[in-house]
C-alpha cells in the first residue's frame, strides 16, 4: 500500500510521504513477497506432534529475499542480509519452541506474520536508500505498549492511533517505511481482521497524523460498478458512500476492510488508487459532509451503485422438529456455526424451516491458500461437523457450490422495481434462484444462485440494470 507526497498532509501544513509495506504485494520486480500463508503454514507445521517442515519453509522465504538483493551499495546489501537472517533465525527458534499439540494460538500467528512484514519492510527501506532516498524503517510490532486487556474497543484504537502517529512523526523529514502490522493483540489481529489488517494499519496512521485524506493504492483504478475483470462493460465510480463500500467488501468485492472505514470516517475521506496508473483520480469514499456528485450515479432512472458476487457458498437448510421462533433454537444454531468458524452471509426462516448461506473463514486462518488441498479438506471437515450437530435439531439438506449475487446502493431504498428487474433478468436467462434476501441495511438485495452461473448472472444483471440505463 503506497501513497505519494500528497496522500497524508496533516493539518499543521506538514506534508508526509508514507510507504506502507504489505506482505502480499511486490516491492520490486526482482522480489515476489511471500504470501502470508507460507509463514503461517510453517507455524502449523511446527506444532505437529511428529515435527514438520517449518525450517524449510522459513529458509525458503529468506532465500527468496536474499536472491532479490541486487544493490549498488555492497555495505547496504550486506547489512540487509544480516538483518533478514537474524529475523528468520529468531523465527525458527520461536517455531521450534512451540508446543507440539497441533494447535497455534492466534497471538502466535500474529508473531509469525510480523516477521514477513519486517522482511518486506527492511527490503523496501534498503532499496530506497540504495536509490539515494532518506528513509527510515519503522517497525510497529512492539507499538502496543499500553493496556489492551479490554479488547479491541474504541479506546484501544484511539490509543493505538496516537502511539503509531508518534512513531511516524519521530521520523521527522525522513520517509517512513512502515510495517503494515501493529503487534500482537488480544484474540489475534489476523484472527479478528483477516487480510485487511494492513488497510486498518494505514487508517490508524492517518488518524494518528490527523491526515486530510487516506490513499489506499491497489492494482485496480478504484471501485467499479462490477469487477472489470469479469464484466467488460463495468464503469469506474468517482465516489461511493462508506456504507456501500462496506457492503461491497462483505459480499465479495474486497474494496476495503470495514475496520479501515470505521477508523477514518467521518473525519478522513479515503481514496482508492491504482499503483499502475498513479495519475488516475481513483474512487473517493466520501464523508457525509462531502456529498459527491457522480455523473454516472446522478442519471435517471435511479440505479444501484454496483453489483458483486461472493463464491464458495454452501446453503444449509434445516427442517426443524419444533418451531424455529424459539430463542433457544436460534441460539443453538448460531453457536454451532461459530464453533466451526462458519460465517453466515444470508439467513432466512419460517415457522419450521431455517436456510443459511455460509462461507468458511478456515483456509486463510489455517495458513494455506484457498487452492491448497489440505486447507480445503479442513474447511470441508468443519462444515461436515457442523452439519452433524445441526441434525440433532432437525433434518438437514445441504446444497454445495453456490454463490451470492448482490446489488448494492443507497438508491435501493428509494427505487421502485429494481428487485423485479434483477430477478426478471435472471429468470429470462434460465438462472435459478435458491434464496432471496433484502439486506438489513436496506442498501443491498441479494440472492443465492449456482456458482457455475455466477459469471453469467453478473453480466446479465449488469447489462440490464447498468448498461441499458445509460
GROMACS .gro file of C-alpha atoms in nm:
model
  470
    1UNK     CA    1   0.000   0.000   0.000
    2UNK     CA    2   0.168   0.321  -0.111
    3UNK     CA    3   0.083   0.689  -0.102
    4UNK     CA    4   0.256   0.983  -0.263
    5UNK     CA    5   0.361   1.310  -0.105
    6UNK     CA    6   0.008   1.449  -0.124
    7UNK     CA    7  -0.152   1.149   0.040
    8UNK     CA    8  -0.119   1.231   0.406
    9UNK     CA    9  -0.076   1.605   0.458
   10UNK     CA   10  -0.155   1.696   0.818
   11UNK     CA   11  -0.350   1.998   0.925
   12UNK     CA   12  -0.043   2.177   1.056
   13UNK     CA   13   0.073   2.216   0.697
   14UNK     CA   14   0.333   1.937   0.703
   15UNK     CA   15   0.335   1.701   0.408
   16UNK     CA   16   0.417   1.343   0.494
   17UNK     CA   17   0.544   1.084   0.249
   18UNK     CA   18   0.441   0.741   0.360
   19UNK     CA   19   0.526   0.399   0.225
   20UNK     CA   20   0.338   0.120   0.398
   21UNK     CA   21   0.472  -0.228   0.334
   22UNK     CA   22   0.225  -0.507   0.270
   23UNK     CA   23   0.329  -0.875   0.273
   24UNK     CA   24   0.126  -0.971  -0.033
   25UNK     CA   25   0.250  -0.700  -0.267
   26UNK     CA   26   0.570  -0.690  -0.464
   27UNK     CA   27   0.822  -0.429  -0.354
   28UNK     CA   28   1.049  -0.490  -0.650
   29UNK     CA   29   1.038  -0.654  -0.990
   30UNK     CA   30   1.306  -0.887  -0.852
   31UNK     CA   31   1.114  -0.989  -0.540
   32UNK     CA   32   0.779  -1.159  -0.513
   33UNK     CA   33   0.698  -1.104  -0.147
   34UNK     CA   34   0.580  -1.436   0.002
   35UNK     CA   35   0.219  -1.472   0.089
   36UNK     CA   36   0.112  -1.478   0.450
   37UNK     CA   37   0.007  -1.839   0.405
   38UNK     CA   38   0.368  -1.960   0.367
   39UNK     CA   39   0.475  -1.835   0.708
   40UNK     CA   40   0.150  -1.942   0.872
   41UNK     CA   41   0.186  -2.286   0.721
   42UNK     CA   42   0.533  -2.300   0.878
   43UNK     CA   43   0.371  -2.234   1.216
   44UNK     CA   44   0.117  -2.513   1.168
   45UNK     CA   45   0.393  -2.749   1.057
   46UNK     CA   46   0.592  -2.662   1.371
   47UNK     CA   47   0.315  -2.776   1.608
   48UNK     CA   48   0.267  -3.119   1.450
   49UNK     CA   49   0.344  -3.394   1.704
   50UNK     CA   50   0.588  -3.560   1.465
   51UNK     CA   51   0.755  -3.235   1.369
   52UNK     CA   52   0.712  -3.057   1.039
   53UNK     CA   53   0.893  -2.881   0.759
   54UNK     CA   54   0.881  -2.535   0.914
   55UNK     CA   55   1.258  -2.481   0.887
   56UNK     CA   56   1.247  -2.544   0.513
   57UNK     CA   57   0.955  -2.304   0.466
   58UNK     CA   58   1.122  -2.025   0.662
   59UNK     CA   59   1.454  -2.082   0.486
   60UNK     CA   60   1.273  -2.062   0.151
   61UNK     CA   61   1.127  -1.723   0.244
   62UNK     CA   62   1.470  -1.598   0.349
   63UNK     CA   63   1.633  -1.730   0.033
   64UNK     CA   64   1.379  -1.551  -0.186
   65UNK     CA   65   1.457  -1.220  -0.017
   66UNK     CA   66   1.834  -1.267  -0.031
   67UNK     CA   67   1.822  -1.357  -0.401
   68UNK     CA   68   1.647  -1.026  -0.465
   69UNK     CA   69   1.921  -0.817  -0.300
   70UNK     CA   70   2.098  -0.663  -0.600
   71UNK     CA   71   2.206  -0.325  -0.472
   72UNK     CA   72   2.473  -0.084  -0.590
   73UNK     CA   73   2.596  -0.040  -0.233
   74UNK     CA   74   2.772  -0.354  -0.109
   75UNK     CA   75   2.766  -0.234   0.253
   76UNK     CA   76   2.390  -0.175   0.235
   77UNK     CA   77   2.333  -0.518   0.083
   78UNK     CA   78   2.542  -0.696   0.346
   79UNK     CA   79   2.367  -0.511   0.629
   80UNK     CA   80   2.025  -0.602   0.491
   81UNK     CA   81   2.116  -0.971   0.454
   82UNK     CA   82   2.241  -0.980   0.815
   83UNK     CA   83   1.918  -0.825   0.942
   84UNK     CA   84   1.700  -1.064   0.743
   85UNK     CA   85   1.899  -1.369   0.853
   86UNK     CA   86   1.861  -1.260   1.215
   87UNK     CA   87   1.484  -1.222   1.180
   88UNK     CA   88   1.445  -1.569   1.029
   89UNK     CA   89   1.678  -1.724   1.286
   90UNK     CA   90   1.465  -1.579   1.567
   91UNK     CA   91   1.152  -1.707   1.394
   92UNK     CA   92   1.292  -2.060   1.363
   93UNK     CA   93   1.381  -2.059   1.734
   94UNK     CA   94   1.029  -1.939   1.816
   95UNK     CA   95   0.868  -2.207   1.599
   96UNK     CA   96   1.091  -2.478   1.743
   97UNK     CA   97   0.982  -2.388   2.097
   98UNK     CA   98   0.608  -2.407   2.023
   99UNK     CA   99   0.415  -2.693   2.191
  100UNK     CA  100   0.369  -2.997   1.965
  101UNK     CA  101  -0.006  -3.012   2.029
  102UNK     CA  102  -0.132  -2.947   1.678
  103UNK     CA  103  -0.265  -2.601   1.762
  104UNK     CA  104  -0.140  -2.246   1.701
  105UNK     CA  105  -0.297  -1.979   1.920
  106UNK     CA  106  -0.398  -1.654   1.744
  107UNK     CA  107  -0.134  -1.448   1.925
  108UNK     CA  108   0.139  -1.680   1.795
  109UNK     CA  109   0.002  -1.643   1.442
  110UNK     CA  110   0.048  -1.268   1.487
  111UNK     CA  111   0.409  -1.320   1.591
  112UNK     CA  112   0.478  -1.523   1.278
  113UNK     CA  113   0.310  -1.277   1.042
  114UNK     CA  114   0.510  -0.989   1.188
  115UNK     CA  115   0.830  -1.147   1.054
  116UNK     CA  116   0.701  -1.135   0.697
  117UNK     CA  117   0.617  -0.768   0.746
  118UNK     CA  118   0.964  -0.692   0.882
  119UNK     CA  119   1.137  -0.868   0.592
  120UNK     CA  120   0.942  -0.680   0.326
  121UNK     CA  121   0.978  -0.351   0.515
  122UNK     CA  122   1.353  -0.394   0.562
  123UNK     CA  123   1.398  -0.480   0.196
  124UNK     CA  124   1.196  -0.182   0.075
  125UNK     CA  125   1.374   0.060   0.307
  126UNK     CA  126   1.715  -0.064   0.190
  127UNK     CA  127   1.610  -0.049  -0.175
  128UNK     CA  128   1.505   0.316  -0.139
  129UNK     CA  129   1.828   0.401   0.043
  130UNK     CA  130   2.022   0.240  -0.239
  131UNK     CA  131   1.849   0.485  -0.473
  132UNK     CA  132   1.954   0.783  -0.263
  133UNK     CA  133   1.636   0.847  -0.065
  134UNK     CA  134   1.643   0.945   0.302
  135UNK     CA  135   1.443   0.659   0.453
  136UNK     CA  136   1.372   0.523   0.800
  137UNK     CA  137   1.230   0.175   0.864
  138UNK     CA  138   0.952   0.182   1.127
  139UNK     CA  139   0.872  -0.148   1.296
  140UNK     CA  140   0.530  -0.139   1.464
  141UNK     CA  141   0.542  -0.493   1.606
  142UNK     CA  142   0.601  -0.357   1.957
  143UNK     CA  143   0.389  -0.042   1.934
  144UNK     CA  144   0.119  -0.173   2.172
  145UNK     CA  145   0.282  -0.064   2.498
  146UNK     CA  146  -0.043   0.018   2.677
  147UNK     CA  147  -0.317  -0.185   2.847
  148UNK     CA  148  -0.509  -0.381   2.582
  149UNK     CA  149  -0.678  -0.626   2.816
  150UNK     CA  150  -1.024  -0.485   2.741
  151UNK     CA  151  -1.006  -0.595   2.378
  152UNK     CA  152  -1.026  -0.407   2.051
  153UNK     CA  153  -1.272  -0.133   2.150
  154UNK     CA  154  -1.279   0.239   2.070
  155UNK     CA  155  -1.031   0.323   2.344
  156UNK     CA  156  -0.786   0.064   2.211
  157UNK     CA  157  -0.795   0.204   1.857
  158UNK     CA  158  -0.768   0.563   1.985
  159UNK     CA  159  -0.461   0.483   2.195
  160UNK     CA  160  -0.309   0.277   1.915
  161UNK     CA  161  -0.354   0.555   1.657
  162UNK     CA  162  -0.183   0.801   1.890
  163UNK     CA  163   0.107   0.561   1.953
  164UNK     CA  164   0.156   0.491   1.582
  165UNK     CA  165   0.130   0.859   1.497
  166UNK     CA  166   0.407   0.941   1.744
  167UNK     CA  167   0.635   0.675   1.593
  168UNK     CA  168   0.582   0.800   1.239
  169UNK     CA  169   0.626   1.166   1.337
  170UNK     CA  170   0.957   1.079   1.504
  171UNK     CA  171   1.099   1.020   1.155
  172UNK     CA  172   1.081   1.400   1.106
  173UNK     CA  173   1.187   1.471   0.747
  174UNK     CA  174   1.276   1.113   0.659
  175UNK     CA  175   1.047   0.888   0.454
  176UNK     CA  176   0.899   0.630   0.692
  177UNK     CA  177   0.867   0.275   0.560
  178UNK     CA  178   0.612   0.125   0.797
  179UNK     CA  179   0.522  -0.237   0.858
  180UNK     CA  180   0.156  -0.296   0.781
  181UNK     CA  181   0.124  -0.482   1.110
  182UNK     CA  182   0.099  -0.343   1.462
  183UNK     CA  183   0.179  -0.621   1.704
  184UNK     CA  184   0.008  -0.897   1.895
  185UNK     CA  185  -0.341  -0.808   2.014
  186UNK     CA  186  -0.592  -0.990   2.236
  187UNK     CA  187  -0.763  -1.261   2.031
  188UNK     CA  188  -0.512  -1.227   1.747
  189UNK     CA  189  -0.501  -0.948   1.489
  190UNK     CA  190  -0.508  -1.191   1.198
  191UNK     CA  191  -0.798  -1.382   1.351
  192UNK     CA  192  -1.002  -1.064   1.407
  193UNK     CA  193  -0.918  -0.859   1.098
  194UNK     CA  194  -0.809  -1.118   0.842
  195UNK     CA  195  -0.641  -0.991   0.528
  196UNK     CA  196  -0.748  -0.633   0.594
  197UNK     CA  197  -0.508  -0.565   0.878
  198UNK     CA  198  -0.267  -0.362   0.660
  199UNK     CA  199  -0.552  -0.138   0.540
  200UNK     CA  200  -0.651  -0.092   0.905
  201UNK     CA  201  -0.292  -0.003   0.992
  202UNK     CA  202  -0.292   0.264   0.721
  203UNK     CA  203  -0.614   0.408   0.863
  204UNK     CA  204  -0.465   0.424   1.212
  205UNK     CA  205  -0.161   0.606   1.075
  206UNK     CA  206  -0.390   0.855   0.902
  207UNK     CA  207  -0.582   0.912   1.225
  208UNK     CA  208  -0.261   0.941   1.426
  209UNK     CA  209  -0.127   1.203   1.182
  210UNK     CA  210  -0.458   1.391   1.164
  211UNK     CA  211  -0.445   1.348   0.786
  212UNK     CA  212  -0.667   1.522   0.536
  213UNK     CA  213  -0.704   1.211   0.319
  214UNK     CA  214  -0.600   0.845   0.323
  215UNK     CA  215  -0.497   0.694  -0.009
  216UNK     CA  216  -0.507   0.316  -0.047
  217UNK     CA  217  -0.312   0.200  -0.351
  218UNK     CA  218  -0.420  -0.125  -0.514
  219UNK     CA  219  -0.393  -0.298  -0.851
  220UNK     CA  220  -0.723  -0.154  -0.976
  221UNK     CA  221  -0.813   0.206  -1.057
  222UNK     CA  222  -1.083   0.227  -0.791
  223UNK     CA  223  -1.431   0.086  -0.735
  224UNK     CA  224  -1.631  -0.021  -1.041
  225UNK     CA  225  -1.997  -0.099  -1.097
  226UNK     CA  226  -1.876  -0.460  -1.121
  227UNK     CA  227  -1.546  -0.645  -1.130
  228UNK     CA  228  -1.393  -0.520  -1.460
  229UNK     CA  229  -1.207  -0.849  -1.499
  230UNK     CA  230  -1.542  -1.030  -1.518
  231UNK     CA  231  -1.769  -0.763  -1.668
  232UNK     CA  232  -1.616  -0.578  -1.966
  233UNK     CA  233  -1.880  -0.300  -1.953
  234UNK     CA  234  -1.815  -0.212  -1.586
  235UNK     CA  235  -1.772   0.160  -1.516
  236UNK     CA  236  -1.537   0.329  -1.271
  237UNK     CA  237  -1.719   0.514  -0.993
  238UNK     CA  238  -1.593   0.859  -0.894
  239UNK     CA  239  -1.721   0.814  -0.540
  240UNK     CA  240  -1.916   0.584  -0.313
  241UNK     CA  241  -2.068   0.611   0.033
  242UNK     CA  242  -1.890   0.434   0.323
  243UNK     CA  243  -2.192   0.208   0.376
  244UNK     CA  244  -2.174   0.098   0.012
  245UNK     CA  245  -1.800   0.027   0.045
  246UNK     CA  246  -1.864  -0.193   0.349
  247UNK     CA  247  -2.144  -0.386   0.176
  248UNK     CA  248  -1.934  -0.443  -0.136
  249UNK     CA  249  -1.646  -0.575   0.074
  250UNK     CA  250  -1.871  -0.808   0.275
  251UNK     CA  251  -2.031  -0.952  -0.039
  252UNK     CA  252  -1.711  -1.031  -0.223
  253UNK     CA  253  -1.560  -0.722  -0.388
  254UNK     CA  254  -1.284  -0.668  -0.130
  255UNK     CA  255  -1.296  -0.291  -0.181
  256UNK     CA  256  -1.152  -0.203   0.157
  257UNK     CA  257  -1.175  -0.353   0.505
  258UNK     CA  258  -1.469  -0.217   0.702
  259UNK     CA  259  -1.244  -0.158   1.005
  260UNK     CA  260  -1.049   0.085   0.788
  261UNK     CA  261  -1.362   0.278   0.700
  262UNK     CA  262  -1.474   0.285   1.064
  263UNK     CA  263  -1.146   0.442   1.177
  264UNK     CA  264  -1.132   0.713   0.910
  265UNK     CA  265  -1.497   0.806   0.860
  266UNK     CA  266  -1.643   1.055   0.948
  267UNK     CA  267  -1.328   1.270   0.973
  268UNK     CA  268  -1.091   1.146   0.700
  269UNK     CA  269  -1.201   1.056   0.344
  270UNK     CA  270  -1.045   0.752   0.174
  271UNK     CA  271  -0.932   0.741  -0.188
  272UNK     CA  272  -0.861   0.414  -0.370
  273UNK     CA  273  -0.599   0.450  -0.644
  274UNK     CA  274  -0.406   0.230  -0.886
  275UNK     CA  275  -0.030   0.179  -0.842
  276UNK     CA  276  -0.002   0.125  -1.220
  277UNK     CA  277  -0.196   0.444  -1.305
  278UNK     CA  278  -0.085   0.700  -1.046
  279UNK     CA  279  -0.237   0.996  -1.233
  280UNK     CA  280  -0.587   0.849  -1.220
  281UNK     CA  281  -0.834   1.012  -0.980
  282UNK     CA  282  -0.945   0.679  -0.834
  283UNK     CA  283  -1.260   0.640  -0.625
  284UNK     CA  284  -1.334   0.853  -0.320
  285UNK     CA  285  -1.510   0.704  -0.017
  286UNK     CA  286  -1.652   1.033   0.097
  287UNK     CA  287  -1.770   1.186   0.421
  288UNK     CA  288  -2.138   1.263   0.468
  289UNK     CA  289  -2.040   1.630   0.470
  290UNK     CA  290  -1.877   1.586   0.127
  291UNK     CA  291  -2.179   1.473  -0.076
  292UNK     CA  292  -2.028   1.387  -0.411
  293UNK     CA  293  -2.188   1.442  -0.747
  294UNK     CA  294  -2.107   1.137  -0.958
  295UNK     CA  295  -2.236   1.191  -1.313
  296UNK     CA  296  -2.279   0.819  -1.358
  297UNK     CA  297  -2.487   0.798  -1.042
  298UNK     CA  298  -2.688   1.114  -1.094
  299UNK     CA  299  -2.852   0.998  -1.415
  300UNK     CA  300  -3.216   0.893  -1.415
  301UNK     CA  301  -3.370   0.645  -1.377
  302UNK     CA  302  -3.212   0.567  -1.040
  303UNK     CA  303  -2.995   0.259  -1.028
  304UNK     CA  304  -2.784   0.060  -0.782
  305UNK     CA  305  -2.423   0.163  -0.728
  306UNK     CA  306  -2.263  -0.173  -0.803
  307UNK     CA  307  -2.314  -0.545  -0.834
  308UNK     CA  308  -2.089  -0.811  -0.686
  309UNK     CA  309  -2.071  -1.186  -0.638
  310UNK     CA  310  -1.937  -1.394  -0.348
  311UNK     CA  311  -1.840  -1.751  -0.429
  312UNK     CA  312  -1.766  -2.065  -0.223
  313UNK     CA  313  -2.107  -2.053  -0.055
  314UNK     CA  314  -2.289  -2.354   0.089
  315UNK     CA  315  -2.663  -2.344   0.160
  316UNK     CA  316  -2.774  -2.539   0.468
  317UNK     CA  317  -3.149  -2.599   0.503
  318UNK     CA  318  -3.264  -2.715   0.848
  319UNK     CA  319  -3.618  -2.853   0.875
  320UNK     CA  320  -3.680  -2.820   1.248
  321UNK     CA  321  -3.863  -3.066   1.469
  322UNK     CA  322  -4.014  -2.769   1.653
  323UNK     CA  323  -4.099  -2.406   1.580
  324UNK     CA  324  -3.791  -2.205   1.492
  325UNK     CA  325  -3.921  -1.893   1.667
  326UNK     CA  326  -3.780  -2.044   1.987
  327UNK     CA  327  -3.489  -1.821   2.101
  328UNK     CA  328  -3.308  -2.129   2.233
  329UNK     CA  329  -3.326  -2.298   1.892
  330UNK     CA  330  -3.181  -1.998   1.707
  331UNK     CA  331  -2.912  -1.956   1.973
  332UNK     CA  332  -2.802  -2.318   1.933
  333UNK     CA  333  -2.786  -2.286   1.553
  334UNK     CA  334  -2.563  -1.978   1.578
  335UNK     CA  335  -2.347  -2.142   1.845
  336UNK     CA  336  -2.277  -2.442   1.622
  337UNK     CA  337  -2.183  -2.223   1.326
  338UNK     CA  338  -1.950  -2.010   1.538
  339UNK     CA  339  -1.786  -2.320   1.688
  340UNK     CA  340  -1.681  -2.438   1.342
  341UNK     CA  341  -1.581  -2.091   1.209
  342UNK     CA  342  -1.868  -2.073   0.960
  343UNK     CA  343  -1.979  -1.720   0.874
  344UNK     CA  344  -2.350  -1.673   0.796
  345UNK     CA  345  -2.391  -1.443   0.497
  346UNK     CA  346  -2.767  -1.483   0.446
  347UNK     CA  347  -3.033  -1.611   0.685
  348UNK     CA  348  -3.398  -1.699   0.618
  349UNK     CA  349  -3.660  -1.865   0.837
  350UNK     CA  350  -4.026  -1.953   0.855
  351UNK     CA  351  -4.230  -2.148   1.110
  352UNK     CA  352  -4.038  -2.477   1.084
  353UNK     CA  353  -3.753  -2.411   0.843
  354UNK     CA  354  -3.419  -2.227   0.851
  355UNK     CA  355  -3.197  -2.164   0.548
  356UNK     CA  356  -2.839  -2.049   0.592
  357UNK     CA  357  -2.587  -1.937   0.331
  358UNK     CA  358  -2.250  -1.997   0.494
  359UNK     CA  359  -1.893  -1.922   0.400
  360UNK     CA  360  -1.592  -2.067   0.584
  361UNK     CA  361  -1.305  -1.848   0.702
  362UNK     CA  362  -1.085  -2.150   0.769
  363UNK     CA  363  -0.841  -2.154   0.471
  364UNK     CA  364  -0.679  -1.818   0.548
  365UNK     CA  365  -0.666  -1.873   0.923
  366UNK     CA  366  -0.501  -2.213   0.888
  367UNK     CA  367  -0.218  -2.068   0.688
  368UNK     CA  368  -0.273  -2.203   0.339
  369UNK     CA  369  -0.402  -2.065   0.015
  370UNK     CA  370  -0.761  -2.132  -0.083
  371UNK     CA  371  -0.623  -2.361  -0.354
  372UNK     CA  372  -0.424  -2.566  -0.105
  373UNK     CA  373  -0.574  -2.914  -0.081
  374UNK     CA  374  -0.505  -2.956   0.290
  375UNK     CA  375  -0.681  -2.629   0.367
  376UNK     CA  376  -0.983  -2.722   0.160
  377UNK     CA  377  -1.006  -3.055   0.341
  378UNK     CA  378  -1.007  -2.875   0.678
  379UNK     CA  379  -1.284  -2.646   0.557
  380UNK     CA  380  -1.488  -2.942   0.437
  381UNK     CA  381  -1.437  -3.124   0.767
  382UNK     CA  382  -1.554  -2.823   0.970
  383UNK     CA  383  -1.867  -2.790   0.761
  384UNK     CA  384  -1.931  -3.162   0.797
  385UNK     CA  385  -1.901  -3.145   1.176
  386UNK     CA  386  -2.143  -2.852   1.188
  387UNK     CA  387  -2.397  -3.037   0.972
  388UNK     CA  388  -2.378  -3.340   1.200
  389UNK     CA  389  -2.453  -3.125   1.505
  390UNK     CA  390  -2.739  -2.945   1.325
  391UNK     CA  391  -2.905  -3.282   1.260
  392UNK     CA  392  -2.981  -3.301   1.631
  393UNK     CA  393  -3.237  -3.023   1.575
  394UNK     CA  394  -3.398  -3.146   1.254
  395UNK     CA  395  -3.339  -3.290   0.910
  396UNK     CA  396  -3.065  -3.115   0.715
  397UNK     CA  397  -3.031  -3.060   0.342
  398UNK     CA  398  -2.704  -2.923   0.205
  399UNK     CA  399  -2.653  -2.754  -0.132
  400UNK     CA  400  -2.289  -2.707  -0.227
  401UNK     CA  401  -2.112  -2.490  -0.486
  402UNK     CA  402  -2.335  -2.184  -0.463
  403UNK     CA  403  -2.271  -1.808  -0.488
  404UNK     CA  404  -2.434  -1.489  -0.357
  405UNK     CA  405  -2.522  -1.224  -0.616
  406UNK     CA  406  -2.576  -0.881  -0.456
  407UNK     CA  407  -2.695  -0.542  -0.578
  408UNK     CA  408  -2.554  -0.261  -0.364
  409UNK     CA  409  -2.659   0.104  -0.346
  410UNK     CA  410  -2.816   0.375  -0.133
  411UNK     CA  411  -3.059   0.425  -0.421
  412UNK     CA  412  -3.227   0.092  -0.345
  413UNK     CA  413  -3.417   0.242  -0.052
  414UNK     CA  414  -3.591   0.492  -0.282
  415UNK     CA  415  -3.610   0.294  -0.606
  416UNK     CA  416  -3.917   0.100  -0.719
  417UNK     CA  417  -3.886  -0.207  -0.939
  418UNK     CA  418  -3.511  -0.266  -0.910
  419UNK     CA  419  -3.553  -0.606  -0.742
  420UNK     CA  420  -3.811  -0.704  -1.004
  421UNK     CA  421  -3.575  -0.613  -1.289
  422UNK     CA  422  -3.295  -0.812  -1.127
  423UNK     CA  423  -3.499  -1.129  -1.079
  424UNK     CA  424  -3.665  -1.095  -1.419
  425UNK     CA  425  -3.324  -1.071  -1.587
  426UNK     CA  426  -3.210  -1.387  -1.409
  427UNK     CA  427  -3.532  -1.572  -1.489
  428UNK     CA  428  -3.528  -1.473  -1.856
  429UNK     CA  429  -3.180  -1.626  -1.879
  430UNK     CA  430  -3.279  -1.951  -1.701
  431UNK     CA  431  -3.072  -1.878  -1.390
  432UNK     CA  432  -3.241  -2.040  -1.090
  433UNK     CA  433  -3.257  -1.864  -0.750
  434UNK     CA  434  -3.210  -2.068  -0.432
  435UNK     CA  435  -3.258  -1.789  -0.173
  436UNK     CA  436  -3.357  -1.420  -0.174
  437UNK     CA  437  -3.272  -1.162   0.092
  438UNK     CA  438  -3.322  -0.788   0.137
  439UNK     CA  439  -3.024  -0.676   0.344
  440UNK     CA  440  -3.077  -0.548   0.695
  441UNK     CA  441  -2.903  -0.226   0.592
  442UNK     CA  442  -3.166  -0.171   0.319
  443UNK     CA  443  -2.893  -0.090   0.068
  444UNK     CA  444  -2.849  -0.436  -0.080
  445UNK     CA  445  -3.061  -0.703  -0.245
  446UNK     CA  446  -2.904  -1.048  -0.255
  447UNK     CA  447  -2.988  -1.389  -0.393
  448UNK     CA  448  -2.816  -1.727  -0.396
  449UNK     CA  449  -2.751  -1.896  -0.730
  450UNK     CA  450  -2.541  -2.186  -0.854
  451UNK     CA  451  -2.171  -2.096  -0.858
  452UNK     CA  452  -2.136  -2.220  -1.216
  453UNK     CA  453  -2.384  -1.947  -1.320
  454UNK     CA  454  -2.215  -1.666  -1.124
  455UNK     CA  455  -2.019  -1.508  -1.408
  456UNK     CA  456  -2.312  -1.521  -1.650
  457UNK     CA  457  -2.551  -1.384  -1.386
  458UNK     CA  458  -2.313  -1.098  -1.308
  459UNK     CA  459  -2.303  -0.990  -1.673
  460UNK     CA  460  -2.676  -1.040  -1.732
  461UNK     CA  461  -2.782  -0.824  -1.437
  462UNK     CA  462  -2.517  -0.560  -1.505
  463UNK     CA  463  -2.633  -0.531  -1.864
  464UNK     CA  464  -2.998  -0.489  -1.764
  465UNK     CA  465  -2.951  -0.256  -1.467
  466UNK     CA  466  -2.645  -0.055  -1.567
  467UNK     CA  467  -2.553  -0.071  -1.938
  468UNK     CA  468  -2.910  -0.045  -2.074
  469UNK     CA  469  -2.988   0.253  -1.850
  470UNK     CA  470  -2.703   0.473  -1.972
   0.00000   0.00000   0.00000
